[in-house]
Tab-separated table of C-alpha atoms and ligand atoms in Angstrom:
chain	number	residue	atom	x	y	z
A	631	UNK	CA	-22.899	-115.483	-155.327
A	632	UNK	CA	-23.333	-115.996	-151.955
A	633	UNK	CA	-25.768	-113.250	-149.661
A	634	UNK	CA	-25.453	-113.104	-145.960
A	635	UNK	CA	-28.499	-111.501	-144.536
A	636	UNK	CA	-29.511	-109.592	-141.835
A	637	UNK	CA	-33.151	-108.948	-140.705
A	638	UNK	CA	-33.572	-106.778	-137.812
A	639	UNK	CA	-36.930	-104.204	-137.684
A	640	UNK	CA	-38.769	-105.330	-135.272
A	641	UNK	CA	-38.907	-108.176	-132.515
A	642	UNK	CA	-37.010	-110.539	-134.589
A	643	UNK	CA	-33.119	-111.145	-134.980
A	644	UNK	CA	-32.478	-113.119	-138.214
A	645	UNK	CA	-29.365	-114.132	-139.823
A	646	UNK	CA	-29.171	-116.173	-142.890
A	647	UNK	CA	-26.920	-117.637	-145.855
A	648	UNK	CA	-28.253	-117.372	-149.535
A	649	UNK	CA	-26.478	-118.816	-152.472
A	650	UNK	CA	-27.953	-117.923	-155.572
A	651	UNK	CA	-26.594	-121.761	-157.228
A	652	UNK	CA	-27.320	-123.975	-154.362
A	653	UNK	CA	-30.204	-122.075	-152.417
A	654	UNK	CA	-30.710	-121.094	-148.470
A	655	UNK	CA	-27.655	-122.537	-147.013
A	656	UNK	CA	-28.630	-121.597	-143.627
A	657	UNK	CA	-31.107	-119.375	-141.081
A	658	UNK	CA	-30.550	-118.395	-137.498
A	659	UNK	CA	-33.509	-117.011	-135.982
A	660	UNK	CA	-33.726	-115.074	-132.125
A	661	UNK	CA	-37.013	-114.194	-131.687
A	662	UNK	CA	-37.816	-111.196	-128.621
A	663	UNK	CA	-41.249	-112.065	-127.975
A	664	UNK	CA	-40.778	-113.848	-124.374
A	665	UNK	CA	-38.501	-110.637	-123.484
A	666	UNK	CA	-41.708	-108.115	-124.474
A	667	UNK	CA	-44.235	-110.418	-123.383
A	668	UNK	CA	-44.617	-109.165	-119.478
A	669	UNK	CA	-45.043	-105.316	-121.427
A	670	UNK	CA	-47.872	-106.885	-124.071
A	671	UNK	CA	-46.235	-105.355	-126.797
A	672	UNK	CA	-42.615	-104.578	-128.319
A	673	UNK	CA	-40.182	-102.152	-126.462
A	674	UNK	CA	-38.243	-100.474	-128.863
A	675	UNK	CA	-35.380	-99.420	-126.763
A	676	UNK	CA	-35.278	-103.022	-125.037
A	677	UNK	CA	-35.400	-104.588	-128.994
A	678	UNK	CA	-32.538	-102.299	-129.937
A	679	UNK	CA	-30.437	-103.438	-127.404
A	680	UNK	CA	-31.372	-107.789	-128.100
A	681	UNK	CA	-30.444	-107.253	-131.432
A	682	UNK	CA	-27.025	-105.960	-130.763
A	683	UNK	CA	-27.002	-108.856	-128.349
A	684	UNK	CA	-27.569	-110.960	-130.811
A	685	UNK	CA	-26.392	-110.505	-134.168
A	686	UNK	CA	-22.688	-111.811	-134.050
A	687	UNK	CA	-23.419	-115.070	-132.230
A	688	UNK	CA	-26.251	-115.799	-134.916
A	689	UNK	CA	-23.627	-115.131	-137.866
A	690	UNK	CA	-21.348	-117.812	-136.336
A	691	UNK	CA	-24.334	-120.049	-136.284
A	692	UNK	CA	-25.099	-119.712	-139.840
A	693	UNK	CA	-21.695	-119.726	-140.351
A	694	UNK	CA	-21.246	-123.174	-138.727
A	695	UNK	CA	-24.790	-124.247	-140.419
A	696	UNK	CA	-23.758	-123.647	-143.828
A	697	UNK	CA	-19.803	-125.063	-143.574
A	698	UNK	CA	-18.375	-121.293	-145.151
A	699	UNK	CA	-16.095	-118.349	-143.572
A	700	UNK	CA	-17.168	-115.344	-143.540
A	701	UNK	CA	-14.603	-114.045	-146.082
A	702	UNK	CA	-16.467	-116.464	-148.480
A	703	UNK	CA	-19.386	-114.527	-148.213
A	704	UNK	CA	-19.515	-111.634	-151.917
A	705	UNK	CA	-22.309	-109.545	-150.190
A	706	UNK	CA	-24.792	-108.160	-147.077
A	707	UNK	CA	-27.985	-107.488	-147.369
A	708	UNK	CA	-29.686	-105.726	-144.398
A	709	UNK	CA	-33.388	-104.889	-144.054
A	710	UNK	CA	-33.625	-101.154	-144.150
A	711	UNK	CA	-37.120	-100.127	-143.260
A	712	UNK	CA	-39.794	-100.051	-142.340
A	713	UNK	CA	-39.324	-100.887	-139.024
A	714	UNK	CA	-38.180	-99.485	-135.695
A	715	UNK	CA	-35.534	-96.686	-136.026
A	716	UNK	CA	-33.171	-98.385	-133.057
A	717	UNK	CA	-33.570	-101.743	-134.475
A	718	UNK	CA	-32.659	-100.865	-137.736
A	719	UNK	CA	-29.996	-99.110	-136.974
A	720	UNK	CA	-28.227	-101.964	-135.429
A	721	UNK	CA	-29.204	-104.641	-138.288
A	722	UNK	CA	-27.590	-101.709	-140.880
A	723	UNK	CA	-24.559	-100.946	-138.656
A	724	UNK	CA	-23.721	-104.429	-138.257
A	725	UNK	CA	-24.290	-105.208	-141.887
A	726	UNK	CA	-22.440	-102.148	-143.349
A	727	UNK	CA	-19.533	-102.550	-141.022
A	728	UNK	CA	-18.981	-106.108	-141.639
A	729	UNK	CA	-18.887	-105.465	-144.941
A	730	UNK	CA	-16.629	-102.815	-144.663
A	731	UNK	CA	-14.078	-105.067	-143.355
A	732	UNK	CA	-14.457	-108.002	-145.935
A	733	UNK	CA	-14.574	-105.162	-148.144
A	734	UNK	CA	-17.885	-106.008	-149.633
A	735	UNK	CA	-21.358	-104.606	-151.223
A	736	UNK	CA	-24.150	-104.213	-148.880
A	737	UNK	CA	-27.850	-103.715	-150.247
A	738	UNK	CA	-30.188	-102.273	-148.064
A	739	UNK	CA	-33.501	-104.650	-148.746
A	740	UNK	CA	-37.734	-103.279	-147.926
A	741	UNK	CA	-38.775	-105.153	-145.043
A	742	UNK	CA	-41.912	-105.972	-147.600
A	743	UNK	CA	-39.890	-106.921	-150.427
A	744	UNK	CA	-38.102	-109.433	-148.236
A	745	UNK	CA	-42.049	-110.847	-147.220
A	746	UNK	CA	-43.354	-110.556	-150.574
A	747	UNK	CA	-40.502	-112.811	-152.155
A	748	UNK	CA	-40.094	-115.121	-148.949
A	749	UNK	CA	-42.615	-118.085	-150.903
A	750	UNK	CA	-39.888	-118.273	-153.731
A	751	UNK	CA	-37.487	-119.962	-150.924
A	752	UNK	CA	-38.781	-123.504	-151.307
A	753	UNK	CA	-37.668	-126.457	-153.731
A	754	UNK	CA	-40.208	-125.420	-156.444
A	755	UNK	CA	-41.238	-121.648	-156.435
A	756	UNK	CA	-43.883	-120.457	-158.336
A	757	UNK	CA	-43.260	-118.589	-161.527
A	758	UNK	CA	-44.109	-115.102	-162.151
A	759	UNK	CA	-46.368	-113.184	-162.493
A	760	UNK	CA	-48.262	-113.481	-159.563
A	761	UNK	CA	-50.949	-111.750	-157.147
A	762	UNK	CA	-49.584	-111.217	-153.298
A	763	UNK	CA	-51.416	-111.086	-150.549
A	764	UNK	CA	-49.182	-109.832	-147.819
A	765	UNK	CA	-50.760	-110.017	-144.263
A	766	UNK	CA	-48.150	-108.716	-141.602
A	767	UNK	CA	-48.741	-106.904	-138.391
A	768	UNK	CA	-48.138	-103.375	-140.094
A	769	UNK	CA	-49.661	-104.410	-143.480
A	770	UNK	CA	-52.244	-105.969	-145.857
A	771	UNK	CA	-51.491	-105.547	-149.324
A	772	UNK	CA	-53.035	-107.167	-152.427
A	773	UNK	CA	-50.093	-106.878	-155.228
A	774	UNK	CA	-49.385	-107.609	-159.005
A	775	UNK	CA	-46.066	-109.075	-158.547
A	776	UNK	CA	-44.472	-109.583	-162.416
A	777	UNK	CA	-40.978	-110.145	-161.435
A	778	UNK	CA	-38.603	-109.102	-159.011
A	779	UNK	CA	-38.727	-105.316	-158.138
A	780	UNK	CA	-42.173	-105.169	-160.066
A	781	UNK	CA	-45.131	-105.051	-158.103
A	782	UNK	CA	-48.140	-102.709	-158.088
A	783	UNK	CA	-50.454	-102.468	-155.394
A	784	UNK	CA	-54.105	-103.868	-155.826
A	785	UNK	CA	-55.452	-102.497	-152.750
A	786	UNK	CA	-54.492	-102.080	-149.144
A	787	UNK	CA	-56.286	-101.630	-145.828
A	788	UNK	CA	-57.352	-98.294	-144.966
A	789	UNK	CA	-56.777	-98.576	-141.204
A	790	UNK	CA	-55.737	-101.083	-138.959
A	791	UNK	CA	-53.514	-104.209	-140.261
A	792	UNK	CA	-55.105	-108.066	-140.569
A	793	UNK	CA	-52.280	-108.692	-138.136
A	794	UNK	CA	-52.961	-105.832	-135.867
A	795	UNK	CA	-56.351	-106.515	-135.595
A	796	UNK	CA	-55.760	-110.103	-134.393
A	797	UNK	CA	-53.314	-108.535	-132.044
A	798	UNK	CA	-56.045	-106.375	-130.483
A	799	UNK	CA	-58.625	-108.741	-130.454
A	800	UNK	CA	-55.922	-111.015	-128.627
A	801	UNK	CA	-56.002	-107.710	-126.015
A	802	UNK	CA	-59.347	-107.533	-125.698
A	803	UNK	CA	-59.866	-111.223	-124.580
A	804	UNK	CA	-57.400	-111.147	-122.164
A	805	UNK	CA	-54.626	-112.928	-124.242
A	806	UNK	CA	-50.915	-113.446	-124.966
A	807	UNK	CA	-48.543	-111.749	-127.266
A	808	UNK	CA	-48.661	-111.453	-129.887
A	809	UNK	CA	-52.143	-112.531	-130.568
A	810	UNK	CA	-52.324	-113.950	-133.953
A	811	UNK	CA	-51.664	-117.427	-133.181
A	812	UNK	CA	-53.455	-117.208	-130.030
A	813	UNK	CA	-56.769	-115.730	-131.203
A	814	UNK	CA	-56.219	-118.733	-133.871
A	815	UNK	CA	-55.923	-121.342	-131.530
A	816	UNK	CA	-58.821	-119.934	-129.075
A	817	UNK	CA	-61.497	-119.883	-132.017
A	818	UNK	CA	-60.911	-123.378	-132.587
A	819	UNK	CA	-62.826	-123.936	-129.994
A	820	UNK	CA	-65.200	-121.777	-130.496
A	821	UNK	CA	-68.733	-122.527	-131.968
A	822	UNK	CA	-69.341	-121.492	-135.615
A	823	UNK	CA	-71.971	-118.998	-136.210
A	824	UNK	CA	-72.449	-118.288	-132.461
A	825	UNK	CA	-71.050	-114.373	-132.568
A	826	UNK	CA	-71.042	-113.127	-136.139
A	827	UNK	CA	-69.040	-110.173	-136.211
A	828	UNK	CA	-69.184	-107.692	-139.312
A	829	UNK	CA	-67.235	-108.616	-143.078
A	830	UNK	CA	-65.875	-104.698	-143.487
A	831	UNK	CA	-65.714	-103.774	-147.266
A	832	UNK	CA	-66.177	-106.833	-148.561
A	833	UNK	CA	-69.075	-105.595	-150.565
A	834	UNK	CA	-66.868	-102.106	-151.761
A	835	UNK	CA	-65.839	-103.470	-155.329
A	836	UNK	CA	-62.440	-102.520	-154.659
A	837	UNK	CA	-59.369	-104.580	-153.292
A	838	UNK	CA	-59.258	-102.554	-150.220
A	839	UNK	CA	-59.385	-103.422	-146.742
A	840	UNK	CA	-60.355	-102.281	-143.180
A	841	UNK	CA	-59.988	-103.848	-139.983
A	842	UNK	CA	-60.540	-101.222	-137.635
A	843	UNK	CA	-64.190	-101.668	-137.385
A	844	UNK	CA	-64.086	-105.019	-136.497
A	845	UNK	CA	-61.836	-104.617	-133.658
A	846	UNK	CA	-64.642	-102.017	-132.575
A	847	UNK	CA	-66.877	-104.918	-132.678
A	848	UNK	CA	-65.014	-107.016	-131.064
A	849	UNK	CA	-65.008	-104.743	-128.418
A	850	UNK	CA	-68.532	-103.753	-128.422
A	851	UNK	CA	-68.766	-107.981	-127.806
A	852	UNK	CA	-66.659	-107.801	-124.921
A	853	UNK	CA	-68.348	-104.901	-122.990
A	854	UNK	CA	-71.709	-106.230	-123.376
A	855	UNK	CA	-71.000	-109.560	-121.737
A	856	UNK	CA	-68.745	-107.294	-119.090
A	857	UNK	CA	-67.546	-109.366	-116.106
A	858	UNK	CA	-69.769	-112.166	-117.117
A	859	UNK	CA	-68.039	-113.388	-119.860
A	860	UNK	CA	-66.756	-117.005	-119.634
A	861	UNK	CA	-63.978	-118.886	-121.446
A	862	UNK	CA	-66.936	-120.539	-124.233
A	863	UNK	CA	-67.758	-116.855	-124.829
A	864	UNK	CA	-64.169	-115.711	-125.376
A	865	UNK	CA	-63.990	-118.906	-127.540
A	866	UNK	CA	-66.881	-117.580	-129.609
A	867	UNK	CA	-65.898	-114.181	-130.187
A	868	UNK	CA	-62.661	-115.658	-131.068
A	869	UNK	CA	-63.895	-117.664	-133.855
A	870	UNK	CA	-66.305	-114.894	-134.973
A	871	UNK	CA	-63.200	-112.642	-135.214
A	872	UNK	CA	-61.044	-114.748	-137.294
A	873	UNK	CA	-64.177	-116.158	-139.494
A	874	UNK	CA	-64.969	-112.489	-140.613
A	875	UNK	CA	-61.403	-111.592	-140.907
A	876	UNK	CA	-60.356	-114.693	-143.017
A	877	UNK	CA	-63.480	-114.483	-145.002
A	878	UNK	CA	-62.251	-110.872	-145.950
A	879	UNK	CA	-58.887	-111.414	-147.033
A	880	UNK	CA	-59.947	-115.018	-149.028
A	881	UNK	CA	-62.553	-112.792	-150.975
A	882	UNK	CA	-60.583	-109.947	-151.731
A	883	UNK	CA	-57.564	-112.395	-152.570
A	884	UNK	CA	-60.038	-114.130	-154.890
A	885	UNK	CA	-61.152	-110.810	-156.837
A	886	UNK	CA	-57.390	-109.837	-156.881
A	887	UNK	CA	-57.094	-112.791	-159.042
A	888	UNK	CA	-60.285	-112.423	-161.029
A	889	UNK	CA	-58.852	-108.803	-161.959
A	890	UNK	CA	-55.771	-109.500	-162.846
A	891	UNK	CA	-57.021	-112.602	-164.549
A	892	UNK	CA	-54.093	-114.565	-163.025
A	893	UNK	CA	-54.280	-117.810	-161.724
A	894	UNK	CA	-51.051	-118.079	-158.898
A	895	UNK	CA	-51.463	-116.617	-155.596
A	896	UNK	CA	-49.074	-116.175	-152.834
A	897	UNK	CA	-49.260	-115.711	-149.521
A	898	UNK	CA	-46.880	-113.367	-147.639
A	899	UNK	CA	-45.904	-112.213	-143.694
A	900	UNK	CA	-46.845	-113.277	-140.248
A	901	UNK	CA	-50.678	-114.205	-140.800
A	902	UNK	CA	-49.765	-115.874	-143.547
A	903	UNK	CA	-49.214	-118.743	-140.797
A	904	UNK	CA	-52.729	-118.684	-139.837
A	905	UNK	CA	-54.384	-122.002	-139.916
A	906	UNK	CA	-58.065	-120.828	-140.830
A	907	UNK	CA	-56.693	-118.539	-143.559
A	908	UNK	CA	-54.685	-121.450	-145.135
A	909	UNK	CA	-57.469	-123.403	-145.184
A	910	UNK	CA	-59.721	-121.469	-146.943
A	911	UNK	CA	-57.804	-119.993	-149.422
A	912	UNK	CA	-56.719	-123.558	-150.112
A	913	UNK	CA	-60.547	-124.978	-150.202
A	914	UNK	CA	-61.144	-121.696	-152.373
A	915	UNK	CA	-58.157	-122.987	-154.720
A	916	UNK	CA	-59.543	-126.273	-155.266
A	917	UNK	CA	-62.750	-125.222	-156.128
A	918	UNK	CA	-61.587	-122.127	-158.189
A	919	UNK	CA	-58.698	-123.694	-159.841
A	920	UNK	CA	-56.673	-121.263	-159.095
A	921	UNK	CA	-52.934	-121.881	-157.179
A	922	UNK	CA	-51.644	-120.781	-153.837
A	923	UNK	CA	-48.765	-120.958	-152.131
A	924	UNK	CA	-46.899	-120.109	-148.894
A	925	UNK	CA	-43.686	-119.373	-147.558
A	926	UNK	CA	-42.656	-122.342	-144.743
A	927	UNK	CA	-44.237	-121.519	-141.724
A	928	UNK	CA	-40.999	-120.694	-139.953
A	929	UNK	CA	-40.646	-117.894	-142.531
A	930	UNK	CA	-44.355	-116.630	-142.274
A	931	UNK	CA	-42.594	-114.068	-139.876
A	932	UNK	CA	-39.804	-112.454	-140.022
A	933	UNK	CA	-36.341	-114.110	-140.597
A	934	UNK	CA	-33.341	-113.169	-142.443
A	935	UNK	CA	-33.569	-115.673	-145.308
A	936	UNK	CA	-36.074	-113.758	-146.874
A	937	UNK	CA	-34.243	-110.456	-146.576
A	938	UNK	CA	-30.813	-113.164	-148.205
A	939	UNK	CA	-33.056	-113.997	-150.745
A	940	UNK	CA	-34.398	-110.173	-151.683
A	941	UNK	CA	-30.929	-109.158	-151.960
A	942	UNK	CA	-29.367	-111.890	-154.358
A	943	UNK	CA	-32.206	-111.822	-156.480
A	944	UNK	CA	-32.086	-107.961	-157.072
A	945	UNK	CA	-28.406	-108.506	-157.246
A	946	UNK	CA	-28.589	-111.068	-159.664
A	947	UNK	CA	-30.790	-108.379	-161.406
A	948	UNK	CA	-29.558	-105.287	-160.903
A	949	UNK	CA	-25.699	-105.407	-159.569
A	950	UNK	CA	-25.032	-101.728	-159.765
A	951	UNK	CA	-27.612	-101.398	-156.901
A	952	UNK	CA	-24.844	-103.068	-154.518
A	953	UNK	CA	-23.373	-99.829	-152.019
A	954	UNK	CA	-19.428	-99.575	-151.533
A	955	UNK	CA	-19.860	-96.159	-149.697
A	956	UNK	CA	-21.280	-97.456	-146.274
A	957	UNK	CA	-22.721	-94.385	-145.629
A	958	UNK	CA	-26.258	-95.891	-144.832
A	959	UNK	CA	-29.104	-94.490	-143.772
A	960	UNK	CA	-32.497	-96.676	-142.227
A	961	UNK	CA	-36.034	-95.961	-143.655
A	962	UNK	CA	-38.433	-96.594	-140.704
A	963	UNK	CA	-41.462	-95.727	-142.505
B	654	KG4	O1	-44.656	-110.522	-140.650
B	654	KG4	P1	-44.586	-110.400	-139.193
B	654	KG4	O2	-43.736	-111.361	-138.401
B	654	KG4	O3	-44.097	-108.991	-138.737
B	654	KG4	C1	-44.420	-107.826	-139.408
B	654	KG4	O4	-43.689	-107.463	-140.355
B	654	KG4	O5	-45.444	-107.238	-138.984
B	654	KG4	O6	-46.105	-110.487	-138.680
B	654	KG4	C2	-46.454	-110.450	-137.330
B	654	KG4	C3	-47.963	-110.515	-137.228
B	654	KG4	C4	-48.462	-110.293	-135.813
B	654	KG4	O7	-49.526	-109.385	-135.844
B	654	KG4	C5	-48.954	-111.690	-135.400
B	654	KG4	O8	-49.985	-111.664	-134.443
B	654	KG4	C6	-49.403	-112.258	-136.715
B	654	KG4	O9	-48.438	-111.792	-137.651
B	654	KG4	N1	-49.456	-113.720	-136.714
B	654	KG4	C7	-50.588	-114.428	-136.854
B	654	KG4	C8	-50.223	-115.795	-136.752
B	654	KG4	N2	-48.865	-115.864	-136.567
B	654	KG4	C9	-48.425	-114.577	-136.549
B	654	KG4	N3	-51.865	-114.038	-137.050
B	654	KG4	C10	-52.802	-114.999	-137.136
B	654	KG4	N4	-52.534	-116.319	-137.033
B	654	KG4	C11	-51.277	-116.766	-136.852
B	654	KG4	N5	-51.041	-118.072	-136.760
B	655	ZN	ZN1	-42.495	-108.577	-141.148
């Protein structure tokens, strides 16, 4: 069976080729950031618009990539929430009527589903069952995942996103966007133990999370230093920002595991690509003996491979979940 996919909810534009014998067969990625960048955040209206821009010329890219014609292809999945309403829309218009012409199924796919299922897309996945931690800049989720289309949340954050927060932070210090891998890069050259900022609910015996706070302390940082503050102090807050917040998600993703009493975790969604995090969950691993993986880092964020995969697999599982009506609605929350 072989999935075209279409990812399309936010910022990103991503077209990609599954097969379910021979694997990804291609991935076309435009990416919006340098378009929002001058506004320091996304546009919705302006997104909209890119992705109509950009959908059919990435389909004849993966077409091209993967040597197929698009009457080869048995079905579409589309990502159909959450996400922006606009940008949805296109993705499920484009999906649905391409399909209508070929004359194939279309699956609408969760934006989350398509992260929490993007580490299976490398030569050796790792089995089920297995605990999730999904970072993304709308969510942080610890999840049981059993198999595909079972998962039960652990605990989630109560406020702000891990991804959000690095995205203020990123604000506050006066940087690019988005922040993640900027705040990332900063702290590395910032000195350890310099700014300690506070671990929220690390001590709450749950598997919840909550970031808000230490954006507020970031910005309590910031203020006191005022007009005074130089590129080593940026540097420091930096690294106290993204020592707290890795510390936080490694300890929760470690009690996750001691919970469940599984032994496999996997990492999911755009700060999944951080450098600190992967480091200490994989130092943590070592000396816990317990497994982690990650996606590729080109499909820490969002792509349409992912959203590919999500749909062959519940295919594969579930076939009388593939649509014929095209009447399609998006789900952006
Ligand atoms: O999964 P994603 O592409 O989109 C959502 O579904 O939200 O995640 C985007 C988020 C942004 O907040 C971005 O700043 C963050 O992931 N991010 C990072 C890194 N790369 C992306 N955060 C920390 N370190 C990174 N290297
Ligand atoms: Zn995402």
């Amino acid at each position: 069976m072989l999935i075209l996919g279409l990812e399309s909810s936010c910022d990103e534009t991503g077209l990609a080729l599954y097969d379910t014998q021979r694997g990804l067969l291609a991935h076309a990625l435009h990416s919006q950031i340098a378009m929002h960048r001058e506004y320091g955040g996304v546009v919705p209206e302006l997104a909209s618009r890119d992705h109509i821009r950009r959908a059919l010329p990435l389909l004849e890219e993966v077409l091209e990539q993967a040597g197929v014609k698009l009457v080869d292809v048995d079905a579409i999945a589309f990502t159909q929430g959450p996400g922006l309403a606009g940008a949805l829309l296109v993705g499920a218009s484009v999906a649905n009527g391409l399909a209508l012409a070929l004359g194939k199924p279309v699956i609408g796919i969760h934006h989350l589903e398509g992260h929490l299922l993007s580490p299976l897309l490398v030569d050796a996945p790792p089995p089920f069952p297995f605990v999730a931690l999904l970072v993304s800049g709308g969510h942080t989720q610890l999840m049981r995942v059993t198999g595909v289309g079972e998962y039960e949340t652990l605990g989630e954050t109560l406020d702000d996103a891990a991804g959000e927060a690095f995205d203020k932070t990123a604000k506050l210090l006066g940087l690019g966007y988005p922040g993640g891998p900027e705040v990332s890069r900063l702290a590395e050259f910032g000195t350890p133990g310099a700014i300690v900022l506070p671990r929220p609910m690390l001590h709450s015996g749950d598997l919840d999370f909550s970031f808000s706070g230490l954006k507020t302390a970031v910005l309590t940082q910031v203020r006191k230093l005022g007009t005074n503050i130089c590129e080593q102090d940026k540097a420091d807050i930096a690294r106290g920002f993204v020592d707290a917040a890795v510390d936080v998600l490694a300890a929760k993703s470690i009690a996750a595991l001691k919970r469940t009493g599984l032994k496999r975790l996997v990492i999911a969604g755009g700060v999944g690509a951080n450098r600190q995090l992967r480091e200490a969950l994989n130092h943590a691993a070592k000396r816990r003996g317990f497994a982690v993986h990650y996606p590729d880092l080109a499909l820490c964020t969002d792509n349409g491979a992912m959203i590919a995969l999500a749909g062959a697999l519940r295919l594969e599982r579930w076939p009388e979940q593939a649509e014929h009506s095209y009447a399609f609605t998006v789900k952006p929350r």
